[in-house]
mmCIF file with all atom_site columns, C-alpha atoms and ligand atoms in Angstrom:
data_model
loop_
_atom_site.group_PDB
_atom_site.id
_atom_site.type_symbol
_atom_site.label_atom_id
_atom_site.label_alt_id
_atom_site.label_comp_id
_atom_site.label_asym_id
_atom_site.label_entity_id
_atom_site.label_seq_id
_atom_site.pdbx_PDB_ins_code
_atom_site.Cartn_x
_atom_site.Cartn_y
_atom_site.Cartn_z
_atom_site.occupancy
_atom_site.B_iso_or_equiv
_atom_site.pdbx_formal_charge
_atom_site.auth_seq_id
_atom_site.auth_comp_id
_atom_site.auth_asym_id
_atom_site.auth_atom_id
_atom_site.pdbx_PDB_model_num
ATOM   1  C  CA  . MET A 1 1  ? 0.000   0.000  0.000   1.00 52.00 ? 103 MET A CA  1
ATOM   2  C  CA  . ASN A 1 2  ? 1.142   3.481  -0.760  1.00 48.00 ? 104 ASN A CA  1
ATOM   3  C  CA  . GLU A 1 3  ? 0.565   5.756  2.180   1.00 52.00 ? 105 GLU A CA  1
ATOM   4  C  CA  . ARG A 1 4  ? 1.759   8.886  0.465   1.00 52.00 ? 106 ARG A CA  1
ATOM   5  C  CA  . SER A 1 5  ? -0.801  11.574 0.888   1.00 47.00 ? 107 SER A CA  1
ATOM   6  C  CA  . THR A 1 6  ? -2.107  12.713 -2.423  1.00 48.00 ? 108 THR A CA  1
ATOM   7  C  CA  . SER A 1 7  ? -2.122  16.401 -3.070  1.00 48.00 ? 109 SER A CA  1
ATOM   8  C  CA  . SER A 1 8  ? -5.602  16.994 -1.795  1.00 54.00 ? 110 SER A CA  1
ATOM   9  C  CA  . THR A 1 9  ? -6.402  20.553 -0.797  1.00 56.00 ? 111 THR A CA  1
ATOM   10 C  CA  . THR A 1 10 ? -3.426  21.414 1.308   1.00 56.00 ? 112 THR A CA  1
ATOM   11 C  CA  . LEU A 1 11 ? -4.317  24.809 2.623   1.00 56.00 ? 113 LEU A CA  1
ATOM   12 C  CA  . ASN A 1 12 ? -1.958  27.103 4.358   1.00 57.00 ? 114 ASN A CA  1
ATOM   13 C  CA  . VAL A 1 13 ? -3.794  26.731 7.620   1.00 58.00 ? 115 VAL A CA  1
ATOM   14 C  CA  . VAL A 1 14 ? -2.831  28.767 10.590  1.00 63.00 ? 116 VAL A CA  1
ATOM   15 C  CA  . THR A 1 15 ? -2.723  26.546 13.613  1.00 73.00 ? 117 THR A CA  1
ATOM   16 C  CA  . THR A 1 16 ? -6.018  27.182 15.284  1.00 84.00 ? 118 THR A CA  1
ATOM   17 C  CA  . ARG A 1 17 ? -6.956  24.910 18.127  1.00 92.00 ? 119 ARG A CA  1
ATOM   18 C  CA  . TYR A 1 18 ? -10.202 24.705 19.987  1.00 95.00 ? 120 TYR A CA  1
ATOM   19 C  CA  . ARG A 1 19 ? -11.241 23.626 23.421  1.00 96.00 ? 121 ARG A CA  1
ATOM   20 C  CA  . CYS A 1 20 ? -14.677 22.786 24.694  1.00 97.00 ? 122 CYS A CA  1
ATOM   21 C  CA  . THR A 1 21 ? -14.949 24.163 28.176  1.00 97.00 ? 123 THR A CA  1
ATOM   22 C  CA  . ALA A 1 22 ? -18.135 22.160 28.733  1.00 97.00 ? 124 ALA A CA  1
ATOM   23 C  CA  . CYS A 1 23 ? -16.549 18.698 28.426  1.00 98.00 ? 125 CYS A CA  1
ATOM   24 C  CA  . GLY A 1 24 ? -12.838 19.339 28.042  1.00 97.00 ? 126 GLY A CA  1
ATOM   25 C  CA  . ASN A 1 25 ? -12.739 18.080 24.470  1.00 97.00 ? 127 ASN A CA  1
ATOM   26 C  CA  . LEU A 1 26 ? -9.623  19.164 22.609  1.00 96.00 ? 128 LEU A CA  1
ATOM   27 C  CA  . THR A 1 27 ? -9.685  16.931 19.571  1.00 96.00 ? 129 THR A CA  1
ATOM   28 C  CA  . ARG A 1 28 ? -13.115 16.522 17.971  1.00 97.00 ? 130 ARG A CA  1
ATOM   29 C  CA  . PHE A 1 29 ? -14.907 19.423 16.414  1.00 97.00 ? 131 PHE A CA  1
ATOM   30 C  CA  . ASP A 1 30 ? -17.163 20.073 13.486  1.00 97.00 ? 132 ASP A CA  1
ATOM   31 C  CA  . VAL A 1 31 ? -15.807 23.155 11.833  1.00 95.00 ? 133 VAL A CA  1
ATOM   32 C  CA  . VAL A 1 32 ? -17.797 24.946 9.177   1.00 95.00 ? 134 VAL A CA  1
ATOM   33 C  CA  . GLU A 1 33 ? -15.674 27.313 7.189   1.00 93.00 ? 135 GLU A CA  1
ATOM   34 C  CA  . THR A 1 34 ? -15.932 29.286 4.017   1.00 96.00 ? 136 THR A CA  1
ATOM   35 C  CA  . THR A 1 35 ? -12.810 29.487 1.933   1.00 94.00 ? 137 THR A CA  1
ATOM   36 C  CA  . SER A 1 36 ? -12.350 31.711 -1.052  1.00 96.00 ? 138 SER A CA  1
ATOM   37 C  CA  . VAL A 1 37 ? -9.717  30.380 -3.396  1.00 95.00 ? 139 VAL A CA  1
ATOM   38 C  CA  . ARG A 1 38 ? -8.387  32.092 -6.447  1.00 96.00 ? 140 ARG A CA  1
ATOM   39 C  CA  . SER A 1 39 ? -6.808  29.750 -8.928  1.00 96.00 ? 141 SER A CA  1
ATOM   40 C  CA  . PHE A 1 40 ? -5.575  29.703 -12.451 1.00 95.00 ? 142 PHE A CA  1
ATOM   41 C  CA  . HIS A 1 41 ? -7.885  27.704 -14.655 1.00 95.00 ? 143 HIS A CA  1
ATOM   42 C  CA  . HIS A 1 42 ? -5.929  26.454 -17.566 1.00 94.00 ? 144 HIS A CA  1
ATOM   43 C  CA  . TYR A 1 43 ? -7.961  24.996 -20.401 1.00 95.00 ? 145 TYR A CA  1
ATOM   44 C  CA  . THR A 1 44 ? -6.699  23.135 -23.349 1.00 95.00 ? 146 THR A CA  1
ATOM   45 C  CA  . VAL A 1 45 ? -8.169  23.854 -26.743 1.00 95.00 ? 147 VAL A CA  1
ATOM   46 C  CA  . GLY A 1 46 ? -10.093 20.635 -26.331 1.00 95.00 ? 148 GLY A CA  1
ATOM   47 C  CA  . GLY A 1 47 ? -11.722 21.933 -23.174 1.00 94.00 ? 149 GLY A CA  1
ATOM   48 C  CA  . ASP A 1 48 ? -9.804  19.941 -20.580 1.00 95.00 ? 150 ASP A CA  1
ATOM   49 C  CA  . LEU A 1 49 ? -9.268  21.909 -17.440 1.00 95.00 ? 151 LEU A CA  1
ATOM   50 C  CA  . SER A 1 50 ? -6.340  21.915 -15.098 1.00 95.00 ? 152 SER A CA  1
ATOM   51 C  CA  . VAL A 1 51 ? -6.526  24.093 -12.017 1.00 94.00 ? 153 VAL A CA  1
ATOM   52 C  CA  . GLU A 1 52 ? -3.215  25.564 -11.003 1.00 94.00 ? 154 GLU A CA  1
ATOM   53 C  CA  . GLU A 1 53 ? -1.789  27.865 -8.386  1.00 94.00 ? 155 GLU A CA  1
ATOM   54 C  CA  . PRO A 1 54 ? -4.656  27.791 -5.904  1.00 93.00 ? 156 PRO A CA  1
ATOM   55 C  CA  . GLU A 1 55 ? -4.352  30.622 -3.438  1.00 94.00 ? 157 GLU A CA  1
ATOM   56 C  CA  . VAL A 1 56 ? -6.534  31.105 -0.389  1.00 93.00 ? 158 VAL A CA  1
ATOM   57 C  CA  . ILE A 1 57 ? -7.594  34.735 -0.362  1.00 94.00 ? 159 ILE A CA  1
ATOM   58 C  CA  . ALA A 1 58 ? -10.155 34.565 2.405   1.00 94.00 ? 160 ALA A CA  1
ATOM   59 C  CA  . ARG A 1 59 ? -11.043 32.094 5.087   1.00 91.00 ? 161 ARG A CA  1
ATOM   60 C  CA  . THR A 1 60 ? -13.926 32.492 7.455   1.00 93.00 ? 162 THR A CA  1
ATOM   61 C  CA  . ILE A 1 61 ? -14.862 30.169 10.287  1.00 91.00 ? 163 ILE A CA  1
ATOM   62 C  CA  . GLU A 1 62 ? -18.643 29.981 10.315  1.00 94.00 ? 164 GLU A CA  1
ATOM   63 C  CA  . SER A 1 63 ? -19.102 27.772 13.338  1.00 95.00 ? 165 SER A CA  1
ATOM   64 C  CA  . VAL A 1 64 ? -17.288 25.310 15.559  1.00 96.00 ? 166 VAL A CA  1
ATOM   65 C  CA  . THR A 1 65 ? -19.282 22.582 17.236  1.00 97.00 ? 167 THR A CA  1
ATOM   66 C  CA  . CYS A 1 66 ? -18.078 20.143 19.850  1.00 98.00 ? 168 CYS A CA  1
ATOM   67 C  CA  . ARG A 1 67 ? -18.649 16.587 18.614  1.00 97.00 ? 169 ARG A CA  1
ATOM   68 C  CA  . TRP A 1 68 ? -19.326 15.338 22.079  1.00 97.00 ? 170 TRP A CA  1
ATOM   69 C  CA  . CYS A 1 69 ? -21.658 18.045 23.355  1.00 97.00 ? 171 CYS A CA  1
ATOM   70 C  CA  . GLY A 1 70 ? -23.375 18.571 20.007  1.00 97.00 ? 172 GLY A CA  1
ATOM   71 C  CA  . HIS A 1 71 ? -23.163 22.314 20.331  1.00 97.00 ? 173 HIS A CA  1
ATOM   72 C  CA  . GLY A 1 72 ? -20.523 24.982 20.289  1.00 96.00 ? 174 GLY A CA  1
ATOM   73 C  CA  . ARG A 1 73 ? -21.550 26.971 23.332  1.00 96.00 ? 175 ARG A CA  1
ATOM   74 C  CA  . GLY A 1 74 ? -18.516 25.939 25.345  1.00 96.00 ? 176 GLY A CA  1
ATOM   75 C  CA  . VAL A 1 75 ? -16.000 26.071 22.538  1.00 96.00 ? 177 VAL A CA  1
ATOM   76 C  CA  . GLU A 1 76 ? -13.254 28.592 22.754  1.00 95.00 ? 178 GLU A CA  1
ATOM   77 C  CA  . VAL A 1 77 ? -10.248 29.249 20.586  1.00 92.00 ? 179 VAL A CA  1
ATOM   78 C  CA  . ILE A 1 78 ? -6.826  28.408 21.927  1.00 90.00 ? 180 ILE A CA  1
ATOM   79 C  CA  . SER A 1 79 ? -4.462  30.896 20.402  1.00 79.00 ? 181 SER A CA  1
ATOM   80 C  CA  . GLU A 1 80 ? -1.001  29.480 20.019  1.00 70.00 ? 182 GLU A CA  1
ATOM   81 C  CA  . SER A 1 81 ? 1.900   31.546 18.852  1.00 64.00 ? 183 SER A CA  1
ATOM   82 C  CA  . ALA A 1 82 ? 4.295   28.783 18.056  1.00 56.00 ? 184 ALA A CA  1
HETATM 83 ZN ZN1 . ZN  B 2 .  ? -17.928 19.504 24.547  1.00 62.10 ? 131 ZN  B ZN1 1
#
């Protein structure tokens, strides 16, 4: 088996961690985010598309929900400057 990770959307994600103060959860969250990506769409004459140079120009966290509590009322952001 080849365990190499394929080049699936590797975003330049700033390390944002969350903590649920209700249950202490640090690892399981449903995160809804909106990402705006500008990319170069390169078509061949035949109409085949290859998308190149994707660049995240905006990223908005819509909501963060604790998987264990089922709500995000106790979730807070842990800001790490590492
Ligand atoms: Zn929780």
